[in-house]
Tab-separated table of C-alpha atoms in Angstrom:
chain	number	residue	atom	x	y	z
A	8	MET	CA	-23.807	125.683	105.618
A	9	SER	CA	-27.380	126.074	105.615
A	10	GLN	CA	-29.595	124.188	107.864
A	11	GLN	CA	-33.356	124.013	107.403
A	12	THR	CA	-35.638	124.033	109.917
A	13	ALA	CA	-39.586	122.121	109.332
A	14	LEU	CA	-42.058	123.988	109.584
A	15	ILE	CA	-44.960	122.097	111.481
A	16	PHE	CA	-48.571	123.804	111.875
A	17	SER	CA	-51.518	122.582	113.654
A	18	HIS	CA	-53.944	126.022	112.867
A	19	ASP	CA	-54.937	126.139	109.286
A	20	VAL	CA	-52.345	128.146	106.467
A	21	GLU	CA	-53.608	129.491	103.555
A	22	GLY	CA	-53.488	127.332	100.015
A	23	ALA	CA	-52.753	124.507	102.274
A	24	PRO	CA	-54.857	121.068	100.714
A	25	VAL	CA	-56.258	120.861	103.676
A	26	ARG	CA	-57.920	121.695	106.985
A	27	ILE	CA	-56.783	121.331	110.451
A	28	GLY	CA	-60.095	118.940	111.969
A	29	GLU	CA	-60.463	118.202	107.970
A	30	PRO	CA	-61.873	114.091	107.947
A	31	MET	CA	-59.756	112.750	105.930
A	32	ARG	CA	-59.877	108.870	104.322
A	33	ILE	CA	-56.119	107.113	103.295
A	34	ALA	CA	-56.895	105.954	99.784
A	35	LEU	CA	-56.011	102.759	98.930
A	36	LYS	CA	-54.071	104.109	95.550
A	37	ALA	CA	-51.830	105.299	98.053
A	38	SER	CA	-48.986	102.942	97.121
A	39	GLU	CA	-46.356	104.624	99.413
A	40	GLU	CA	-43.663	101.574	100.185
A	41	SER	CA	-43.596	103.528	103.950
A	42	LEU	CA	-46.776	103.759	104.180
A	43	ASP	CA	-47.616	101.901	107.182
A	44	LYS	CA	-51.037	99.851	105.405
A	45	ARG	CA	-52.586	99.629	108.706
A	46	PHE	CA	-53.483	102.443	107.672
A	47	LEU	CA	-55.086	101.831	104.548
A	48	GLY	CA	-58.861	103.435	103.981
A	49	ARG	CA	-59.089	103.561	107.001
A	50	TRP	CA	-60.516	106.784	107.868
A	51	GLY	CA	-58.890	110.022	110.281
A	52	ILE	CA	-58.395	113.420	111.031
A	53	VAL	CA	-55.518	116.193	110.053
A	54	VAL	CA	-53.659	117.522	113.251
A	55	ALA	CA	-50.914	119.373	111.773
A	56	LEU	CA	-48.599	120.050	108.537
A	57	VAL	CA	-45.462	119.595	108.186
A	58	TYR	CA	-43.417	121.144	106.262
A	59	ASP	CA	-39.605	119.801	106.657
A	60	ASP	CA	-38.694	122.322	103.309
A	61	PRO	CA	-40.437	125.232	103.828
A	62	HIS	CA	-38.639	127.540	100.932
A	63	ARG	CA	-39.850	124.413	98.408
A	64	GLN	CA	-43.641	123.111	99.906
A	65	TYR	CA	-45.448	126.882	101.774
A	66	PRO	CA	-48.078	126.754	101.764
A	67	HIS	CA	-49.313	124.049	98.231
A	68	GLU	CA	-47.319	121.241	99.372
A	69	PRO	CA	-47.665	120.150	103.306
A	70	LEU	CA	-47.319	116.883	104.415
A	71	VAL	CA	-50.429	115.917	106.303
A	72	LYS	CA	-50.206	114.571	109.759
A	73	VAL	CA	-53.770	112.589	110.331
A	74	ARG	CA	-54.697	110.889	113.418
A	75	VAL	CA	-56.634	108.210	112.941
A	76	GLU	CA	-58.599	106.888	115.972
A	77	ASP	CA	-56.849	103.190	117.924
A	78	LEU	CA	-53.884	103.474	114.905
A	79	GLY	CA	-52.310	106.734	115.903
A	80	GLU	CA	-50.571	109.756	114.218
A	81	ASP	CA	-48.593	108.763	110.626
A	82	LEU	CA	-47.905	111.235	107.475
A	83	PHE	CA	-49.026	111.015	103.941
A	84	PHE	CA	-49.204	113.267	101.517
A	85	PRO	CA	-51.496	114.937	100.628
A	86	TRP	CA	-52.897	113.202	97.433
A	87	GLU	CA	-52.678	110.136	99.573
A	88	LEU	CA	-55.707	111.178	100.997
A	89	GLU	CA	-59.660	111.865	100.253
A	90	ARG	CA	-61.323	114.468	101.442
A	91	SER	CA	-65.207	113.723	102.803
A	92	SER	CA	-67.271	116.681	100.969
A	93	GLU	CA	-70.029	116.188	103.769
A	94	TRP	CA	-68.032	118.371	105.699
A	95	PHE	CA	-66.575	120.174	102.702
A	96	TRP	CA	-70.332	121.440	102.408
A	97	ARG	CA	-71.542	121.349	106.123
A	98	ARG	CA	-68.109	124.377	106.281
A	99	LEU	CA	-69.258	126.094	103.294
A	100	THR	CA	-72.566	126.259	104.077
A	101	GLY	CA	-72.564	127.477	107.171
A	102	PRO	CA	-73.871	126.991	110.969
A	103	GLY	CA	-78.040	126.110	110.115
A	104	GLY	CA	-76.494	124.959	106.440
A	105	LEU	CA	-77.536	128.272	105.278
A	106	MET	CA	-75.420	129.622	101.782
A	107	PRO	CA	-72.614	131.780	102.168
A	108	MET	CA	-74.215	135.566	100.638
A	109	GLY	CA	-73.397	134.581	97.247
A	110	LEU	CA	-73.293	131.573	96.746
A	111	HIS	CA	-76.005	129.084	95.764
A	112	TRP	CA	-76.752	125.523	94.734
A	113	VAL	CA	-76.906	124.686	91.383
A	114	HIS	CA	-78.775	121.999	90.085
């Protein structure tokens, strides 16, 4: 009999669909029965990646622990979350808003 151990990361994992510290909105399309409805439509911050079944989930399918101010933390599937495009571009462009070498804006 083998006993599985969950992996919980509070730092970025290469290949994971989200990054620690990334702002996320809990999508209104989330229909999971166990989902706390108070979180729907709210913005929060990714604080951890949880792999209940590491052999199957790691690194691409974590449960995402999101902290929402005044509500606390809860776990969500990646497809229940919406990314902030502003945060993505700010992270991609880096300090000063400059694009990294080799990348350019497409109009």
